Amino acid sequence: MQIFIDSAKLEEIKEAYDSGILDGVTTNPSLIKKAAEGLKENGQNLDMADYIKKILATAKTARVSLEVTEYVYDKMVEQGRKLFKMFNPVAKNVYIKIPANPSFEGEKGKEFDGLRAIKTLSAEGIPINCTLIFTPEQALLATKAGAKIVSPFSGRIDDYIRTLNNIPFDKSDYFPAEGKDGLNDNGIVSGVDLARHIVEIFKKHNIKAEVLAASMRNARQVREAALAGADIATIPFGVIKELMSHYKTREGMRNFTDDAIPEYINLTQK
Ligand code: G3P
């Protein structure tokens, strides 16, 4: 499974890249906002174009998703084209993120505007990551339209199932892949189950698009996404750290460090 970082913070992307584990970066308007707020708090000026170029240069060969903020077909296409043209030349690693269905309260955008934008941009050779996927059906149609990556939001499905059933939770709380007490969202019992359904449908129908498990909230959920066959998981920096953390590893390090005798240490200190 490929590992992407779900962040627009340059220092997090750099640290993950330098550790040798990074296959990609996903951003969205909320993550860009957080990164921008961080910079401003530190008294740094934000030159958005320059900042994104730095992300792309830092990620090097790792693929970077940049999302459109428009929600009407023509404007999404125009923005997608411009983002790709401005930023893909830096490292040839840009994917444009288009929402599965950009219509929302107030009738902003239309039901099929996302699919139409995916179709148009894909036909121009712009690789698309279709985002805000909450059903296997949305994933299937996104790939029909040409999306190369589909992004089911696993954590948010877990949130939704718990909220519908008045179960209190914190954002990082584990929710089992196999679900709980028969609770479900139209047959989907958890966020990882959503990713698993998509993986199975793609296998059965020989669909080549990649399944990117997004909205990952804890290490166990990442493990379950890998077991479910997700091609990619995009993971916040804090959860990437959690993937490497275990009490017995820390304890073992302490013991080995305490036990190291000078004769052995000195071998390599001359
Ligand atoms: O990858 C999508 C992501 O940024 C959303 O994550 O935790 O806000 O649901 P979250």
mmCIF file of C-alpha atoms and ligand atoms in Angstrom:
data_model
loop_
_atom_site.group_PDB
_atom_site.id
_atom_site.type_symbol
_atom_site.label_atom_id
_atom_site.label_comp_id
_atom_site.label_asym_id
_atom_site.label_seq_id
_atom_site.Cartn_x
_atom_site.Cartn_y
_atom_site.Cartn_z
ATOM 1 C CA MET A 1 0.000 0.000 0.000
ATOM 2 C CA GLN A 2 1.287 3.434 -0.861
ATOM 3 C CA ILE A 3 1.560 6.003 1.895
ATOM 4 C CA PHE A 4 0.474 9.578 1.259
ATOM 5 C CA ILE A 5 0.559 12.376 3.806
ATOM 6 C CA ASP A 6 -2.712 14.236 4.287
ATOM 7 C CA SER A 7 -1.277 17.679 4.918
ATOM 8 C CA ALA A 8 -0.369 20.994 3.332
ATOM 9 C CA LYS A 9 2.246 21.791 6.000
ATOM 10 C CA LEU A 10 5.636 22.000 4.361
ATOM 11 C CA GLU A 11 7.586 20.898 7.429
ATOM 12 C CA GLU A 12 5.407 17.785 7.837
ATOM 13 C CA ILE A 13 5.704 16.890 4.154
ATOM 14 C CA LYS A 14 9.472 17.345 4.325
ATOM 15 C CA GLU A 15 9.864 15.192 7.423
ATOM 16 C CA ALA A 16 7.722 12.425 5.950
ATOM 17 C CA TYR A 17 9.573 12.603 2.620
ATOM 18 C CA ASP A 18 13.000 12.558 4.272
ATOM 19 C CA SER A 19 12.038 9.428 6.209
ATOM 20 C CA GLY A 20 11.770 7.538 2.905
ATOM 21 C CA ILE A 21 8.152 6.458 3.266
ATOM 22 C CA LEU A 22 6.306 9.001 1.197
ATOM 23 C CA ASP A 23 4.538 8.136 -2.065
ATOM 24 C CA GLY A 24 2.299 11.175 -2.220
ATOM 25 C CA VAL A 25 0.614 14.176 -0.652
ATOM 26 C CA THR A 26 -3.061 15.079 -0.503
ATOM 27 C CA THR A 27 -4.263 18.591 0.164
ATOM 28 C CA ASN A 28 -7.715 20.111 0.294
ATOM 29 C CA PRO A 29 -8.980 23.638 1.005
ATOM 30 C CA SER A 30 -9.234 22.934 4.745
ATOM 31 C CA LEU A 31 -5.650 21.628 4.938
ATOM 32 C CA ILE A 32 -4.378 24.614 2.922
ATOM 33 C CA LYS A 33 -6.235 26.914 5.342
ATOM 34 C CA LYS A 34 -4.594 25.229 8.357
ATOM 35 C CA ALA A 35 -1.137 25.500 6.808
ATOM 36 C CA ALA A 36 -1.744 29.170 5.926
ATOM 37 C CA GLU A 37 -2.950 29.954 9.446
ATOM 38 C CA GLY A 38 0.187 28.314 10.850
ATOM 39 C CA LEU A 39 2.417 30.478 8.683
ATOM 40 C CA LYS A 40 0.550 33.655 9.605
ATOM 41 C CA GLU A 41 0.743 32.808 13.324
ATOM 42 C CA ASN A 42 4.525 32.557 12.900
ATOM 43 C CA GLY A 43 4.548 35.985 11.292
ATOM 44 C CA GLN A 44 5.406 34.596 7.854
ATOM 45 C CA ASN A 45 3.921 36.016 4.677
ATOM 46 C CA LEU A 46 1.940 33.710 2.453
ATOM 47 C CA ASP A 47 2.686 33.691 -1.251
ATOM 48 C CA MET A 48 0.299 30.911 -2.233
ATOM 49 C CA ALA A 49 1.850 30.035 -5.598
ATOM 50 C CA ASP A 50 5.329 29.979 -4.147
ATOM 51 C CA TYR A 51 4.162 27.895 -1.188
ATOM 52 C CA ILE A 52 2.537 25.254 -3.410
ATOM 53 C CA LYS A 53 5.640 25.126 -5.596
ATOM 54 C CA LYS A 54 7.680 24.449 -2.462
ATOM 55 C CA ILE A 55 5.333 21.578 -1.561
ATOM 56 C CA LEU A 56 5.755 20.094 -5.047
ATOM 57 C CA ALA A 57 9.512 20.483 -5.003
ATOM 58 C CA THR A 58 9.690 18.932 -1.525
ATOM 59 C CA ALA A 59 7.526 15.979 -2.552
ATOM 60 C CA LYS A 60 9.701 15.447 -5.660
ATOM 61 C CA THR A 61 8.518 12.202 -7.278
ATOM 62 C CA ALA A 62 5.663 11.748 -4.796
ATOM 63 C CA ARG A 63 2.256 12.560 -6.303
ATOM 64 C CA VAL A 64 0.525 15.687 -5.003
ATOM 65 C CA SER A 65 -3.234 16.283 -5.143
ATOM 66 C CA LEU A 66 -4.501 19.853 -5.421
ATOM 67 C CA GLU A 67 -8.233 20.404 -5.067
ATOM 68 C CA VAL A 68 -10.533 22.765 -6.920
ATOM 69 C CA THR A 69 -12.612 25.173 -4.846
ATOM 70 C CA GLU A 70 -15.223 25.801 -7.543
ATOM 71 C CA TYR A 71 -18.410 23.727 -7.686
ATOM 72 C CA VAL A 72 -19.919 24.474 -11.087
ATOM 73 C CA TYR A 73 -18.782 22.493 -14.161
ATOM 74 C CA ASP A 74 -17.234 25.296 -16.265
ATOM 75 C CA LYS A 75 -15.476 26.881 -13.339
ATOM 76 C CA MET A 76 -14.172 23.582 -11.965
ATOM 77 C CA VAL A 77 -12.745 22.737 -15.381
ATOM 78 C CA GLU A 78 -11.177 26.172 -15.768
ATOM 79 C CA GLN A 79 -9.667 26.056 -12.281
ATOM 80 C CA GLY A 80 -8.489 22.446 -12.716
ATOM 81 C CA ARG A 81 -6.758 23.331 -15.981
ATOM 82 C CA LYS A 82 -5.100 26.407 -14.481
ATOM 83 C CA LEU A 83 -3.898 24.607 -11.366
ATOM 84 C CA PHE A 84 -2.444 21.813 -13.503
ATOM 85 C CA LYS A 85 -0.780 24.238 -15.897
ATOM 86 C CA MET A 86 0.681 26.375 -13.114
ATOM 87 C CA PHE A 87 1.954 23.598 -10.903
ATOM 88 C CA ASN A 88 2.489 20.367 -12.820
ATOM 89 C CA PRO A 89 5.641 21.649 -14.579
ATOM 90 C CA VAL A 90 7.443 21.958 -11.202
ATOM 91 C CA ALA A 91 7.829 18.208 -10.650
ATOM 92 C CA LYS A 92 5.299 16.545 -12.984
ATOM 93 C CA ASN A 93 3.527 15.121 -9.975
ATOM 94 C CA VAL A 94 0.149 16.910 -9.815
ATOM 95 C CA TYR A 95 -3.277 15.290 -9.587
ATOM 96 C CA ILE A 96 -6.345 17.509 -9.621
ATOM 97 C CA LYS A 97 -8.952 16.716 -7.000
ATOM 98 C CA ILE A 98 -12.564 16.981 -8.099
ATOM 99 C CA PRO A 99 -15.499 16.290 -5.756
ATOM 100 C CA ALA A 100 -17.710 13.338 -6.699
ATOM 101 C CA ASN A 101 -20.805 15.492 -6.505
ATOM 102 C CA PRO A 102 -20.347 19.238 -6.002
ATOM 103 C CA SER A 103 -24.017 19.998 -5.308
ATOM 104 C CA PHE A 104 -24.760 20.956 -1.733
ATOM 105 C CA GLU A 105 -27.317 22.908 0.248
ATOM 106 C CA GLY A 106 -28.408 25.962 -1.661
ATOM 107 C CA GLU A 107 -28.079 24.024 -4.932
ATOM 108 C CA LYS A 108 -24.490 25.068 -5.517
ATOM 109 C CA GLY A 109 -23.323 23.003 -8.465
ATOM 110 C CA LYS A 110 -25.293 20.242 -10.070
ATOM 111 C CA GLU A 111 -25.379 16.500 -9.376
ATOM 112 C CA PHE A 112 -23.308 15.579 -12.450
ATOM 113 C CA ASP A 113 -20.967 18.567 -12.598
ATOM 114 C CA GLY A 114 -18.201 16.617 -10.834
ATOM 115 C CA LEU A 115 -18.437 13.690 -13.254
ATOM 116 C CA ARG A 116 -18.526 16.049 -16.245
ATOM 117 C CA ALA A 117 -15.460 17.901 -14.987
ATOM 118 C CA ILE A 118 -13.652 14.587 -14.420
ATOM 119 C CA LYS A 119 -14.527 13.515 -17.961
ATOM 120 C CA THR A 120 -13.336 16.770 -19.561
ATOM 121 C CA LEU A 121 -10.099 17.088 -17.595
ATOM 122 C CA SER A 122 -9.227 13.385 -17.912
ATOM 123 C CA ALA A 123 -9.698 13.577 -21.685
ATOM 124 C CA GLU A 124 -7.095 16.382 -21.676
ATOM 125 C CA GLY A 125 -4.624 14.090 -19.910
ATOM 126 C CA ILE A 126 -4.996 15.672 -16.469
ATOM 127 C CA PRO A 127 -4.973 12.944 -13.817
ATOM 128 C CA ILE A 128 -7.936 13.185 -11.475
ATOM 129 C CA ASN A 129 -8.338 12.178 -7.852
ATOM 130 C CA CYS A 130 -12.093 12.083 -7.203
ATOM 131 C CA THR A 131 -12.702 13.202 -3.646
ATOM 132 C CA LEU A 132 -15.531 13.167 -1.082
ATOM 133 C CA ILE A 133 -16.514 9.598 -1.967
ATOM 134 C CA PHE A 134 -19.009 8.186 0.509
ATOM 135 C CA THR A 135 -20.528 5.286 -1.466
ATOM 136 C CA PRO A 136 -19.112 2.546 -3.700
ATOM 137 C CA GLU A 137 -21.508 3.754 -6.389
ATOM 138 C CA GLN A 138 -19.917 7.207 -6.439
ATOM 139 C CA ALA A 139 -16.506 5.535 -6.842
ATOM 140 C CA LEU A 140 -17.746 3.387 -9.709
ATOM 141 C CA LEU A 141 -19.198 6.341 -11.616
ATOM 142 C CA ALA A 142 -16.110 8.483 -10.964
ATOM 143 C CA THR A 143 -13.932 5.883 -12.659
ATOM 144 C CA LYS A 144 -16.392 5.610 -15.563
ATOM 145 C CA ALA A 145 -15.899 9.357 -16.029
ATOM 146 C CA GLY A 146 -12.119 8.877 -16.030
ATOM 147 C CA ALA A 147 -10.838 9.354 -12.449
ATOM 148 C CA LYS A 148 -7.472 7.688 -11.846
ATOM 149 C CA ILE A 149 -7.840 7.762 -8.066
ATOM 150 C CA VAL A 150 -10.976 7.590 -5.925
ATOM 151 C CA SER A 151 -10.887 8.781 -2.327
ATOM 152 C CA PRO A 152 -13.366 7.228 0.103
ATOM 153 C CA PHE A 153 -13.435 9.239 3.340
ATOM 154 C CA SER A 154 -13.279 6.402 5.833
ATOM 155 C CA GLY A 155 -13.085 8.380 9.078
ATOM 156 C CA ARG A 156 -16.024 10.545 8.146
ATOM 157 C CA ILE A 157 -18.200 7.479 7.450
ATOM 158 C CA ASP A 158 -17.344 6.217 10.946
ATOM 159 C CA ASP A 159 -18.290 9.669 12.293
ATOM 160 C CA TYR A 160 -21.548 9.576 10.363
ATOM 161 C CA ILE A 161 -22.565 6.111 11.592
ATOM 162 C CA ARG A 162 -21.777 7.073 15.192
ATOM 163 C CA THR A 163 -23.542 10.428 14.938
ATOM 164 C CA LEU A 164 -26.687 8.899 13.402
ATOM 165 C CA ASN A 165 -26.800 6.479 16.307
ATOM 166 C CA ASN A 166 -26.005 9.005 19.055
ATOM 167 C CA ILE A 167 -22.699 7.330 19.936
ATOM 168 C CA PRO A 168 -20.308 9.880 21.442
ATOM 169 C CA PHE A 169 -16.762 9.798 20.013
ATOM 170 C CA ASP A 170 -13.541 11.729 19.654
ATOM 171 C CA LYS A 171 -12.116 12.259 16.177
ATOM 172 C CA SER A 172 -9.258 9.789 16.684
ATOM 173 C CA ASP A 173 -11.362 7.058 18.346
ATOM 174 C CA TYR A 174 -11.053 3.655 16.691
ATOM 175 C CA PHE A 175 -14.175 2.272 15.036
ATOM 176 C CA PRO A 176 -13.931 -1.385 13.950
ATOM 177 C CA ALA A 177 -13.742 -2.204 10.226
ATOM 178 C CA GLU A 178 -16.324 -4.956 10.744
ATOM 179 C CA GLY A 179 -18.724 -2.407 12.259
ATOM 180 C CA LYS A 180 -20.593 -2.472 15.532
ATOM 181 C CA ASP A 181 -23.995 -3.779 16.612
ATOM 182 C CA GLY A 182 -25.237 -3.998 13.032
ATOM 183 C CA LEU A 183 -25.094 -0.189 12.586
ATOM 184 C CA ASN A 184 -24.619 0.858 8.980
ATOM 185 C CA ASP A 185 -25.018 3.514 6.346
ATOM 186 C CA ASN A 186 -27.031 1.895 3.558
ATOM 187 C CA GLY A 187 -25.199 -1.407 4.063
ATOM 188 C CA ILE A 188 -21.758 0.099 4.700
ATOM 189 C CA VAL A 189 -20.768 -0.800 8.265
ATOM 190 C CA SER A 190 -17.637 1.365 8.609
ATOM 191 C CA GLY A 191 -15.290 3.634 6.705
ATOM 192 C CA VAL A 192 -12.865 0.796 6.056
ATOM 193 C CA ASP A 193 -15.820 -1.298 4.869
ATOM 194 C CA LEU A 194 -16.516 1.443 2.322
ATOM 195 C CA ALA A 195 -12.934 1.207 1.025
ATOM 196 C CA ARG A 196 -13.180 -2.613 0.994
ATOM 197 C CA HIS A 197 -16.397 -2.548 -1.058
ATOM 198 C CA ILE A 198 -14.762 -0.264 -3.626
ATOM 199 C CA VAL A 199 -11.640 -2.446 -3.805
ATOM 200 C CA GLU A 200 -13.811 -5.532 -4.399
ATOM 201 C CA ILE A 201 -15.943 -3.876 -7.069
ATOM 202 C CA PHE A 202 -12.847 -2.639 -8.892
ATOM 203 C CA LYS A 203 -11.304 -6.139 -8.771
ATOM 204 C CA LYS A 204 -14.474 -7.845 -9.987
ATOM 205 C CA HIS A 205 -14.859 -5.463 -12.884
ATOM 206 C CA ASN A 206 -11.185 -5.107 -13.683
ATOM 207 C CA ILE A 207 -11.215 -1.358 -13.043
ATOM 208 C CA LYS A 208 -7.703 0.037 -12.939
ATOM 209 C CA ALA A 209 -8.289 3.162 -10.818
ATOM 210 C CA GLU A 210 -6.559 3.288 -7.421
ATOM 211 C CA VAL A 211 -8.479 3.285 -4.170
ATOM 212 C CA LEU A 212 -7.121 5.879 -1.770
ATOM 213 C CA ALA A 213 -8.404 5.455 1.789
ATOM 214 C CA ALA A 214 -8.720 9.013 3.122
ATOM 215 C CA SER A 215 -9.778 10.590 6.389
ATOM 216 C CA MET A 216 -7.590 8.155 8.345
ATOM 217 C CA ARG A 217 -7.793 8.798 12.068
ATOM 218 C CA ASN A 218 -5.654 6.181 13.832
ATOM 219 C CA ALA A 219 -3.022 3.499 13.215
ATOM 220 C CA ARG A 220 -5.385 0.553 13.522
ATOM 221 C CA GLN A 221 -7.657 2.005 10.868
ATOM 222 C CA VAL A 222 -4.647 2.349 8.532
ATOM 223 C CA ARG A 223 -3.801 -1.332 9.146
ATOM 224 C CA GLU A 224 -7.386 -2.289 8.356
ATOM 225 C CA ALA A 225 -7.357 -0.179 5.183
ATOM 226 C CA ALA A 226 -4.208 -2.053 4.087
ATOM 227 C CA LEU A 227 -5.879 -5.403 4.833
ATOM 228 C CA ALA A 228 -8.940 -4.264 2.881
ATOM 229 C CA GLY A 229 -6.691 -3.875 -0.163
ATOM 230 C CA ALA A 230 -6.647 -0.078 -0.453
ATOM 231 C CA ASP A 231 -3.935 0.903 -2.944
ATOM 232 C CA ILE A 232 -3.115 4.059 -1.004
ATOM 233 C CA ALA A 233 -3.846 5.504 2.436
ATOM 234 C CA THR A 234 -3.493 9.225 3.003
ATOM 235 C CA ILE A 235 -2.571 9.822 6.592
ATOM 236 C CA PRO A 236 -2.203 12.928 8.790
ATOM 237 C CA PHE A 237 1.309 13.473 10.153
ATOM 238 C CA GLY A 238 0.289 12.656 13.738
ATOM 239 C CA VAL A 239 -1.149 9.314 12.654
ATOM 240 C CA ILE A 240 1.992 8.517 10.604
ATOM 241 C CA LYS A 241 3.957 8.992 13.836
ATOM 242 C CA GLU A 242 1.468 6.737 15.619
ATOM 243 C CA LEU A 243 2.174 4.015 13.027
ATOM 244 C CA MET A 244 5.749 3.870 14.331
ATOM 245 C CA SER A 245 4.955 3.990 17.993
ATOM 246 C CA HIS A 246 4.901 1.069 20.452
ATOM 247 C CA TYR A 247 5.648 0.950 24.185
ATOM 248 C CA LYS A 248 7.904 -2.108 23.840
ATOM 249 C CA THR A 249 9.967 -0.454 21.099
ATOM 250 C CA ARG A 250 10.608 2.527 23.408
ATOM 251 C CA GLU A 251 11.369 0.249 26.352
ATOM 252 C CA GLY A 252 13.730 -1.871 24.217
ATOM 253 C CA MET A 253 15.552 1.240 23.031
ATOM 254 C CA ARG A 254 15.988 2.409 26.605
ATOM 255 C CA ASN A 255 17.405 -0.979 27.664
ATOM 256 C CA PHE A 256 19.784 -1.333 24.706
ATOM 257 C CA THR A 257 20.998 2.241 25.188
ATOM 258 C CA ASP A 258 21.599 1.680 28.928
ATOM 259 C CA ASP A 259 23.403 -1.619 28.272
ATOM 260 C CA ALA A 260 25.747 -0.336 25.578
ATOM 261 C CA ILE A 261 29.301 -0.803 26.969
ATOM 262 C CA PRO A 262 32.040 1.768 26.132
ATOM 263 C CA GLU A 263 34.263 -0.877 24.461
ATOM 264 C CA TYR A 264 31.529 -1.468 21.912
ATOM 265 C CA ILE A 265 30.576 2.201 21.469
ATOM 266 C CA ASN A 266 34.219 3.188 21.047
ATOM 267 C CA LEU A 267 34.695 0.803 18.117
ATOM 268 C CA THR A 268 33.045 3.329 15.830
ATOM 269 C CA GLN A 269 34.074 6.529 17.572
ATOM 270 C CA LYS A 270 37.698 6.741 16.531
HETATM 271 O O1 G3P B 1 -8.126 13.002 3.310
HETATM 272 C C1 G3P B 1 -9.271 13.730 3.546
HETATM 273 C C2 G3P B 1 -9.147 14.428 4.813
HETATM 274 O O2 G3P B 1 -8.301 15.528 4.788
HETATM 275 C C3 G3P B 1 -10.349 14.587 5.611
HETATM 276 O O3 G3P B 1 -9.918 14.164 6.851
HETATM 277 O O4 G3P B 1 -10.049 13.804 9.235
HETATM 278 O O5 G3P B 1 -11.018 15.887 8.201
HETATM 279 O O6 G3P B 1 -12.097 13.693 7.879
HETATM 280 P P1 G3P B 1 -10.827 14.427 8.113
#
